[in-house]
Structure formats: C-alpha cells, structure tokens
Tab-separated table of C-alpha atoms in Angstrom:
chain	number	residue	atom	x	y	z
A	1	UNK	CA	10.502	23.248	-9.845
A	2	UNK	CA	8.631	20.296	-8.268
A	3	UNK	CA	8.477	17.180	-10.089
A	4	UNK	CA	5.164	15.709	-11.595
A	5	UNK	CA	5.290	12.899	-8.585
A	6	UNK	CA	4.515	16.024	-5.906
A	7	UNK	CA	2.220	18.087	-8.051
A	8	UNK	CA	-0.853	15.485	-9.346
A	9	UNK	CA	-4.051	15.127	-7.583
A	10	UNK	CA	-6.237	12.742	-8.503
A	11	UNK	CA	-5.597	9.506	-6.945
A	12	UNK	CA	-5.826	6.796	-10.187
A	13	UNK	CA	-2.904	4.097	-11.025
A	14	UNK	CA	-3.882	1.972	-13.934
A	15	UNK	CA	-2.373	0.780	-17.435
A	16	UNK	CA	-4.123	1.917	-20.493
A	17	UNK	CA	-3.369	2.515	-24.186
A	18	UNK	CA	0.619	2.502	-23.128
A	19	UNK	CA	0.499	4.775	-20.583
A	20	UNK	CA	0.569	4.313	-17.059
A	21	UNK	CA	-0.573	7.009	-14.950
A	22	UNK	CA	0.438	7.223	-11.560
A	23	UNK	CA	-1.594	10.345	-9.856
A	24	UNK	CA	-1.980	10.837	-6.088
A	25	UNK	CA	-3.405	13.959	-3.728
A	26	UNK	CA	-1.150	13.227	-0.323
A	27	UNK	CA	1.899	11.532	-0.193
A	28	UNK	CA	1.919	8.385	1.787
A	29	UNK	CA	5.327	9.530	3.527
A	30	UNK	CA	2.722	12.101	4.973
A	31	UNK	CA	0.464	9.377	6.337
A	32	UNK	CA	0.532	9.529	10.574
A	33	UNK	CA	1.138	6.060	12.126
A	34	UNK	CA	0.926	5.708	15.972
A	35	UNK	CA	0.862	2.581	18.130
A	36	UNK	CA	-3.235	3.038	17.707
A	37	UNK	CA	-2.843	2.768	14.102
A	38	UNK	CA	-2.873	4.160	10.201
A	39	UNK	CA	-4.613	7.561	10.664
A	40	UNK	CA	-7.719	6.958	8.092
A	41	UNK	CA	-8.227	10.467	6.965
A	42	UNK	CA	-4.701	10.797	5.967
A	43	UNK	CA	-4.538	7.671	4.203
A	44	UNK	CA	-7.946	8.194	2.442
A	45	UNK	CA	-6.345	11.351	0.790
A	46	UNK	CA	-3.642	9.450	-0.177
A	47	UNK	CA	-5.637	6.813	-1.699
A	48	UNK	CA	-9.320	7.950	-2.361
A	49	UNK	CA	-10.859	4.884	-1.419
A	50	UNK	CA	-14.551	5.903	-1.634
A	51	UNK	CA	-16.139	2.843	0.123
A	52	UNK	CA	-13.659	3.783	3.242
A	53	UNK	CA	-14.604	7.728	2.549
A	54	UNK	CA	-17.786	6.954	3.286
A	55	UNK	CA	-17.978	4.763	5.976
A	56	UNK	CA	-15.165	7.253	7.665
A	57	UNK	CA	-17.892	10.055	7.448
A	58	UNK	CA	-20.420	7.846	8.896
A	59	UNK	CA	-18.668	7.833	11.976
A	60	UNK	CA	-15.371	9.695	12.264
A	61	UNK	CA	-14.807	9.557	15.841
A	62	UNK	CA	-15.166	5.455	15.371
A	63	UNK	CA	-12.775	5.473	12.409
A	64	UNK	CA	-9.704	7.700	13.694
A	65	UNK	CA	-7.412	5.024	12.792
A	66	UNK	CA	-8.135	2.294	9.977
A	67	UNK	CA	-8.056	-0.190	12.187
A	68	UNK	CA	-10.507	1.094	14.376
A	69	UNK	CA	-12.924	1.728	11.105
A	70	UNK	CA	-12.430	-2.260	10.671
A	71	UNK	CA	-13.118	-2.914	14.169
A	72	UNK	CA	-16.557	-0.902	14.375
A	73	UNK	CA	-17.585	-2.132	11.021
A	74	UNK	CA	-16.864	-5.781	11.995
A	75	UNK	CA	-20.825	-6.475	14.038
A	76	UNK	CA	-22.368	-5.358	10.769
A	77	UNK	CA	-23.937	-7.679	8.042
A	78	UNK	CA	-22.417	-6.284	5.331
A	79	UNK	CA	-19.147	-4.800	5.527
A	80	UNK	CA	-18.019	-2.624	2.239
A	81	UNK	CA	-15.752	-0.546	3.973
A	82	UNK	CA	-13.797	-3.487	5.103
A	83	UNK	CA	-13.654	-5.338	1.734
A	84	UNK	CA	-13.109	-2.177	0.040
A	85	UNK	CA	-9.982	-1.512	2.049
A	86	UNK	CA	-9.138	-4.886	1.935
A	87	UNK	CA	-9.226	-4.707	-1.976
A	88	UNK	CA	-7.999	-1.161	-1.759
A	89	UNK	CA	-4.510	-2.781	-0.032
A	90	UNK	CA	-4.376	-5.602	-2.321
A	91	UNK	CA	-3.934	-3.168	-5.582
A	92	UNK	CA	-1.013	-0.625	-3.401
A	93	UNK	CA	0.188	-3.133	-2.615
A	94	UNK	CA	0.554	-4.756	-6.054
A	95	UNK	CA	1.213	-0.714	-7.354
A	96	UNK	CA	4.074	-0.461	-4.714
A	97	UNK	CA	5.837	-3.636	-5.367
A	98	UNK	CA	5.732	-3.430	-8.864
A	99	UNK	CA	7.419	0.414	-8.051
A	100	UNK	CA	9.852	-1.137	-6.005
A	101	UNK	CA	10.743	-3.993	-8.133
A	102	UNK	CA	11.676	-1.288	-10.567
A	103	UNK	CA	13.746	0.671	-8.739
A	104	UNK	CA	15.345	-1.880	-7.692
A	105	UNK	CA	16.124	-3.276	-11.330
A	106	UNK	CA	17.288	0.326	-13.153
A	107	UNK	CA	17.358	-1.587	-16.325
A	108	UNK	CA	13.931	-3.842	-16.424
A	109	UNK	CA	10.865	-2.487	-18.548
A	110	UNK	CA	7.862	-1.776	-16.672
A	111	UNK	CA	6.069	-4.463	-17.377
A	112	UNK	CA	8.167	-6.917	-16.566
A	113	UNK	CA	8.246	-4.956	-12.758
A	114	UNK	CA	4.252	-5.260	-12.674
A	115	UNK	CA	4.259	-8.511	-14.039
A	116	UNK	CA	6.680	-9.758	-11.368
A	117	UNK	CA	4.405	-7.971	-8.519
A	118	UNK	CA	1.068	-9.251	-9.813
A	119	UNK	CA	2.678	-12.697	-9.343
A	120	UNK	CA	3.752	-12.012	-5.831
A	121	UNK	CA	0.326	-10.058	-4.890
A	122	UNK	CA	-2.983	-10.516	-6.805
A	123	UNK	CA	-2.479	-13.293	-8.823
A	124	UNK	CA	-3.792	-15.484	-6.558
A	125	UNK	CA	-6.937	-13.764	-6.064
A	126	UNK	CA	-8.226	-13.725	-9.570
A	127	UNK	CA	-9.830	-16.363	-11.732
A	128	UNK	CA	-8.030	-17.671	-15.147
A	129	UNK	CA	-10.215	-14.942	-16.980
A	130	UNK	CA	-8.783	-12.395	-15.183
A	131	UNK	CA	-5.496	-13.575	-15.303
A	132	UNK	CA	-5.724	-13.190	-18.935
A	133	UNK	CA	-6.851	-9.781	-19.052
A	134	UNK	CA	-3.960	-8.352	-16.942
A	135	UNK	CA	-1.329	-10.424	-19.188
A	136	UNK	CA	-2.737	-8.279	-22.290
A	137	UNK	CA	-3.199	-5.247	-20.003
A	138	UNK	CA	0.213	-5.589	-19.516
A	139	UNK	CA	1.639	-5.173	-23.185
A	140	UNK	CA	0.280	-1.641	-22.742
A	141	UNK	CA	2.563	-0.331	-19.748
A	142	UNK	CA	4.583	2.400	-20.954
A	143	UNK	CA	8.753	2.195	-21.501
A	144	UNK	CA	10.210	2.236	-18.586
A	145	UNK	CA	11.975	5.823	-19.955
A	146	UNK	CA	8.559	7.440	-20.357
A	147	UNK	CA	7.262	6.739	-17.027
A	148	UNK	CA	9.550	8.038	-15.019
A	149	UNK	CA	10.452	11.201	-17.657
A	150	UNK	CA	6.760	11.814	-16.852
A	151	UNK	CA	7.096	11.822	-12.879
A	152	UNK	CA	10.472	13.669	-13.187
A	153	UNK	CA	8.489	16.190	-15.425
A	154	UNK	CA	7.327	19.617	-13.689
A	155	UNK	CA	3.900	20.351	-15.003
A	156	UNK	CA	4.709	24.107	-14.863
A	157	UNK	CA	6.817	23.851	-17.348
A	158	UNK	CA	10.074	24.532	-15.361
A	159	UNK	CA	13.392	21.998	-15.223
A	160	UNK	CA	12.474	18.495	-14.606
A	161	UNK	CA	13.841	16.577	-11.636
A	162	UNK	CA	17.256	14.922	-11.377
A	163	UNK	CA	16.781	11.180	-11.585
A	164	UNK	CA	18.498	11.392	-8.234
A	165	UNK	CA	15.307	13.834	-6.625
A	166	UNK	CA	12.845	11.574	-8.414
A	167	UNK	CA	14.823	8.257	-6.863
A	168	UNK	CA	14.736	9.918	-3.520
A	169	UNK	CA	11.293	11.109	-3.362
A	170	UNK	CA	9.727	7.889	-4.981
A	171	UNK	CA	11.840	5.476	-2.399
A	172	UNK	CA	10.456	7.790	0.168
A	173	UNK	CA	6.930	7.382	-0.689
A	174	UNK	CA	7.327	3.454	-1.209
A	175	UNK	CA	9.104	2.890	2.095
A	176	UNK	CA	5.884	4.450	3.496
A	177	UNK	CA	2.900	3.440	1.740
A	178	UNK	CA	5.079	-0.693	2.135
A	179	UNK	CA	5.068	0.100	5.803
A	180	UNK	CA	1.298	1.660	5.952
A	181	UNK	CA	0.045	-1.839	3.422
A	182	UNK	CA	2.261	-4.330	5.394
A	183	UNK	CA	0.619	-3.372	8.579
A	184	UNK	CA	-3.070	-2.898	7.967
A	185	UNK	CA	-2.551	-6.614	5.962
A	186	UNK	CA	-1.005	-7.753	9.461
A	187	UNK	CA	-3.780	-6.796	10.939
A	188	UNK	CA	-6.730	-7.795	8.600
A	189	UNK	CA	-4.456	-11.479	8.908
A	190	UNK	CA	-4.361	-11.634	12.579
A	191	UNK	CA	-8.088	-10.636	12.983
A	192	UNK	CA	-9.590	-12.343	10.076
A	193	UNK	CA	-11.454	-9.688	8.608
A	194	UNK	CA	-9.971	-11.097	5.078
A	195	UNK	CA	-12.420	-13.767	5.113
A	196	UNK	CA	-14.783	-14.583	2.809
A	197	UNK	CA	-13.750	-11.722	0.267
C-alpha cells in the first residue's frame, strides 16, 4: 500500500509536543519547471502558501510562473505575496535541509538534523528571542525512529513501506523541492526582491 509520505493532505510541517508532522497535498517532484520558471499553481498545492494563493487568483494569467507573480507584484506598495513567498522559501528550505541532513546521517536524531539546518538557513533571520524559542522547540522533535515509522506507515492500514521505498521517494521529493527553493532564492537574490523583509 502507499506510504503515509504519498497519502497526507494538508500542507503543515512544524514540531510540537514530540511530534513532528510532515503533511503535504502535491509532491514537489510533481512541481513543472521550464526556462520561464516554477509553475505557481503547482507549487502552491505543494505548499499552501495562502498569501501567494491569493495574490495568484488575483491575477492568474500574471502569475503563471512564481517568478512572474514576483515580477507583477514588484510596482505595488505593499507586497505580501512577495514576502510571503519569500518567508514561505526560507522555512522549505530550512524543512528540506534539515530532511536532507538526515538522510544523509542514518544514525543522527532529528533534532540534531533541524538544529544543524536552522543554523545554515533561518538563524540568521531571527532575533535572540526567537532563537531561544526554536532551541526549546527543538527538545520536542520526535526520535528519529518515529518519524520516519510514521511516513513509512500506510494510513489504510495495509504493510508499511520498505525503508528503501520511503528513502527513494523522500530523496525524490527533496532533490525537487532543493531545486524548486534554490532557484526562486536565485532569483529573489539577483533581483532584490529580498529587501527590506
């Protein structure tokens, strides 16, 4: 049966009361890139960014590529759907290489993969307060074991995935939301549209 990784559909990552949930509707592998850019509908249902929803339905034949949403938001005073994807990237980014990090290291806890990716990613845009918070948040990851029993798991009740399927499918879905991140932050970079968020 399908693992618990393919089935979920809410689109929530977040550490709380030792577990970490990890729930998606579209898989990031499934997200179209072309030389014009990330497709935004397809990465919206990925990643439910509601700020970027809406300015997407605003005007979806100005946002057929995220890129393009950035660009036609960018005359505007106020630009939410920009810093909303920009903050949006910042925490997949921080989700994916904390994912990676613990693929990479079969035997580190979870926490010590997020902790390591927090440092590399979002550290440096929070304040010593906040800092604090995600070092406590952090206590509450779940065993390493856990998590991934959970995404192995098939929610109909059937056999679970192999830890070779789960490997597979999860280092499919971080190659591709690493390559969908790492470009639209190239971008925002070489454009500026980072600025003053």
């Amino acid at each position: 049966m399908a693992p618990y990784l393919e089935t979920v559909k809410v689109s929530e990552i977040y550490c709380h009361q030792a577990e970490l949930k990890y729930l998606y509707r579209k898989s990031f592998a499934d997200v179209p890139i072309t030389d014009a850019g990330v497709d935004t509908l397809a990465f919206l249902e990925a990643a439910d960014g509601l700020k970027v929803r809406a300015r997407y339905y605003a005007g979806p034949n100005l946002s057929v590529t995220l890129e393009q949403l950035v660009e036609n938001e960018k005359p505007e005073k106020k630009r939410t759907a920009t810093e909303g994807l920009l903050w949006l990237l910042r925490g997949l980014s921080f989700t994916c290489k904390a994912l990676q990090n613990s693929q990479a290291n079969k035997t580190e806890e979870l926490a010590a993969a997020f902790t390591k990716s927090y440092e590399a990613t979002l550290k440096k845009f929070h304040n010593f307060v906040v800092k604090g918070i995600f070092a406590v948040a952090m206590k509450a990851c779940p065993y390493r074991a856990d998590f991934y029993n959970k995404l192995a798991a098939d929610p109909s009740g059937g056999q679970p995935a192999s830890q070779e399927q789960l490997d597979q499918k999860l280092d499919r879905w971080l190659t591709a939301l690493d390559g969908i991140v790492t470009r639209v932050e190239a971008f925002y970079e070489k454009g500026g549209y980072g600025k003053g968020f």
